Amino acid sequence: KVTCTECSKDPELFPDGYFVSLKGSLIKGQKPCGCSKKPEWCDWQYLIITRRAVKDRFIVHGFSEEFHGNTTKLNLECLKDGHKWTARINDIINGGKGCPKCAGVYRPTEQEALQKCIDICKEMDYDVVGFPNGYKNQRSRFEYICKIHGKHQVRYTNFVNTGSRCSGCAITGYSTSKQGTFYVYQW
């Protein structure tokens, strides 16, 4: 049994106050405590470390799957907006990741994604067809009908985030959704 002057200051993380190690490991410079380059944490220690890392940002509700080390996923809840999601222990502790909704990388549900597309279609006077293969992620294809140029398919992210609309309207100038200045240069 050995003690560590640093780790013994943290009775919550190290309640025994000592560590068990082989003499040969100590001679080789291997530390049996949290000061090690690769400490071997237990599941309950990972929960403590994670809760400390996210203090005042979000709540750790425990594991979302069976514990298998630092790649185990946790159930998390944002204190800012109440959003719930899962993330790996390592991504939270070492990656500094936070709430995906607050960070703008939140993946909406199929209903939320469809509602965004419906709102844009109303504004553009398009008829909504939907997601022909269902909504899986930002690259899912969304289908709509332009009353002038017919049916179109576009990636969800392009339709919602980058303003991809009917190419026929863009070429012929039928689109009235965006105002701006058109410059002509002669080279």
Coordinates of C-alpha atoms in Angstrom, one line a residue:
K1 CA 0.0 0.0 0.0
V2 CA 1.3 3.4 -1.0
T3 CA -0.1 7.0 -0.6
C4 CA 0.2 10.0 -2.9
T5 CA 0.6 13.5 -1.5
E6 CA -1.6 14.9 -4.3
C7 CA -4.3 12.3 -4.7
S8 CA -4.8 12.0 -0.9
K9 CA -6.1 15.6 -1.0
D10 CA -9.2 14.3 -2.8
P11 CA -11.1 11.9 -0.5
E12 CA -14.2 11.9 -2.8
L13 CA -12.2 10.5 -5.8
F14 CA -9.9 8.4 -3.6
P15 CA -11.8 7.4 -0.4
D16 CA -9.3 4.7 0.7
G17 CA -6.5 7.3 0.9
Y18 CA -4.0 4.7 -0.4
F19 CA -3.2 2.6 -3.5
V20 CA -2.0 -0.9 -4.0
S21 CA 1.0 -1.4 -6.2
L22 CA 3.7 -3.9 -6.9
K23 CA 7.2 -2.9 -5.8
G24 CA 8.5 -3.6 -9.4
S25 CA 6.0 -1.2 -10.8
L26 CA 7.0 1.6 -8.4
I27 CA 10.7 1.0 -9.3
K28 CA 9.8 1.4 -13.0
G29 CA 8.2 4.7 -12.2
Q30 CA 4.6 3.6 -12.7
K31 CA 2.2 5.5 -10.5
P32 CA -0.8 3.6 -9.2
C33 CA -2.8 6.8 -8.6
G34 CA -4.6 9.6 -10.5
C35 CA -1.2 11.2 -11.2
S36 CA -0.4 8.3 -13.6
K37 CA -0.1 9.1 -17.4
K38 CA -2.9 6.5 -17.9
P39 CA -4.8 6.2 -14.7
E40 CA -7.3 3.2 -14.5
W41 CA -10.5 4.8 -13.3
C42 CA -13.5 2.9 -12.0
D43 CA -17.0 3.6 -13.3
W44 CA -17.9 5.7 -10.2
Q45 CA -14.7 7.7 -10.5
Y46 CA -15.4 8.5 -14.1
L47 CA -18.8 9.9 -13.0
I48 CA -17.1 12.1 -10.4
I49 CA -14.5 13.4 -12.9
T50 CA -17.1 14.0 -15.6
R51 CA -19.4 15.9 -13.2
R52 CA -16.5 18.1 -12.1
A53 CA -15.6 18.8 -15.8
V54 CA -19.1 19.9 -16.7
K55 CA -20.0 21.7 -13.4
D56 CA -22.4 24.7 -14.1
R57 CA -22.8 23.7 -17.7
F58 CA -24.9 20.5 -17.7
I59 CA -26.0 17.5 -15.6
V60 CA -24.6 14.0 -15.8
H61 CA -27.5 11.5 -15.3
G62 CA -25.3 8.4 -15.4
F63 CA -24.4 5.9 -18.1
S64 CA -26.6 5.3 -21.1
E65 CA -25.0 1.9 -21.7
E66 CA -23.0 -0.7 -19.9
F67 CA -19.7 0.7 -18.6
H68 CA -16.7 -0.2 -20.8
G69 CA -14.1 2.5 -20.1
N70 CA -13.7 6.1 -21.3
T71 CA -15.7 5.5 -24.5
T72 CA -18.9 4.7 -22.5
K73 CA -21.7 7.0 -23.3
L74 CA -23.4 9.2 -20.6
N75 CA -26.9 10.7 -20.4
L76 CA -26.5 14.4 -20.2
E77 CA -28.8 17.4 -19.8
C78 CA -28.0 21.1 -20.6
L79 CA -28.6 23.5 -17.8
K80 CA -29.1 26.4 -20.3
D81 CA -31.9 25.0 -22.4
G82 CA -32.8 21.5 -20.9
H83 CA -31.7 19.6 -24.0
K84 CA -30.9 16.0 -23.4
W85 CA -28.3 13.9 -25.4
T86 CA -25.6 11.3 -25.0
A87 CA -21.8 11.6 -25.4
R88 CA -18.7 9.6 -24.6
I89 CA -16.9 10.2 -21.3
N90 CA -13.6 10.9 -23.2
D91 CA -15.3 13.5 -25.4
I92 CA -16.6 15.4 -22.4
I93 CA -13.5 15.2 -20.2
N94 CA -10.7 15.6 -22.8
G95 CA -12.6 17.0 -25.8
G96 CA -14.4 19.7 -23.9
K97 CA -17.6 19.0 -25.8
G98 CA -20.8 20.5 -24.6
C99 CA -24.4 20.7 -25.6
P100 CA -24.8 20.1 -29.3
K101 CA -27.9 22.3 -29.5
C102 CA -26.2 25.3 -27.9
A103 CA -23.2 24.7 -30.2
G104 CA -25.3 24.7 -33.3
V105 CA -24.5 21.1 -34.2
Y106 CA -27.8 19.7 -32.9
R107 CA -29.3 17.0 -35.1
P108 CA -33.0 17.7 -35.3
T109 CA -35.6 15.0 -35.2
E110 CA -37.3 14.1 -38.4
Q111 CA -40.4 16.1 -37.4
E112 CA -38.3 19.2 -36.5
A113 CA -36.4 18.9 -39.8
L114 CA -39.6 18.5 -41.8
Q115 CA -41.1 21.5 -40.1
K116 CA -38.1 23.7 -41.0
C117 CA -38.5 22.6 -44.6
I118 CA -42.3 23.2 -44.6
D119 CA -41.7 26.7 -43.3
I120 CA -39.2 27.5 -46.1
C121 CA -41.5 25.9 -48.7
K122 CA -44.4 28.2 -47.6
E123 CA -42.1 31.2 -48.0
M124 CA -41.0 30.1 -51.4
D125 CA -44.5 28.9 -52.5
Y126 CA -43.2 25.3 -53.1
D127 CA -45.3 22.2 -52.4
V128 CA -43.7 19.8 -49.9
V129 CA -43.1 16.2 -50.8
G130 CA -40.9 15.3 -47.8
F131 CA -38.0 13.0 -47.2
P132 CA -38.4 10.1 -49.7
N133 CA -36.0 7.8 -47.8
G134 CA -36.7 9.2 -44.4
Y135 CA -34.6 11.7 -42.4
K136 CA -31.4 10.3 -41.0
N137 CA -29.1 13.3 -40.8
Q138 CA -28.1 16.6 -42.5
R139 CA -27.3 14.8 -45.7
S140 CA -30.8 13.3 -46.1
R141 CA -32.6 14.2 -49.3
F142 CA -35.6 16.5 -49.1
E143 CA -38.0 16.7 -52.0
Y144 CA -40.3 19.6 -53.0
I145 CA -42.2 20.8 -56.1
C146 CA -41.6 24.2 -57.6
K147 CA -44.9 25.3 -59.3
I148 CA -43.0 26.5 -62.3
H149 CA -40.1 24.0 -62.7
G150 CA -41.4 20.8 -61.1
K151 CA -40.0 18.4 -58.7
H152 CA -36.6 18.9 -57.0
Q153 CA -34.4 16.9 -54.6
V154 CA -31.8 18.6 -52.4
R155 CA -29.8 17.7 -49.3
Y156 CA -31.5 18.9 -46.1
T157 CA -28.5 21.0 -45.0
N158 CA -28.3 22.7 -48.4
F159 CA -32.0 23.5 -48.4
V160 CA -32.1 24.8 -44.8
N161 CA -28.6 26.2 -44.2
T162 CA -27.2 27.4 -47.5
G163 CA -30.3 28.5 -49.3
S164 CA -30.3 25.9 -52.2
R165 CA -33.6 26.4 -54.0
C166 CA -35.1 25.6 -57.5
S167 CA -32.3 25.9 -60.0
G168 CA -34.8 26.8 -62.8
C169 CA -36.0 29.8 -60.8
A170 CA -32.4 30.9 -60.1
I171 CA -31.5 30.8 -63.8
T172 CA -34.6 32.5 -65.1
G173 CA -34.9 35.0 -62.2
Y174 CA -38.3 33.8 -60.9
S175 CA -37.1 33.7 -57.3
T176 CA -38.2 36.7 -55.3
S177 CA -37.1 35.4 -51.9
K178 CA -33.7 37.1 -51.9
Q179 CA -32.9 40.7 -52.6
G180 CA -29.5 42.0 -53.4
T181 CA -27.3 43.7 -56.0
F182 CA -26.2 42.1 -59.3
Y183 CA -22.9 43.4 -60.6
V184 CA -21.8 43.1 -64.2
Y185 CA -18.1 43.3 -65.0
Q186 CA -16.5 43.5 -68.4
W187 CA -13.0 41.9 -68.6

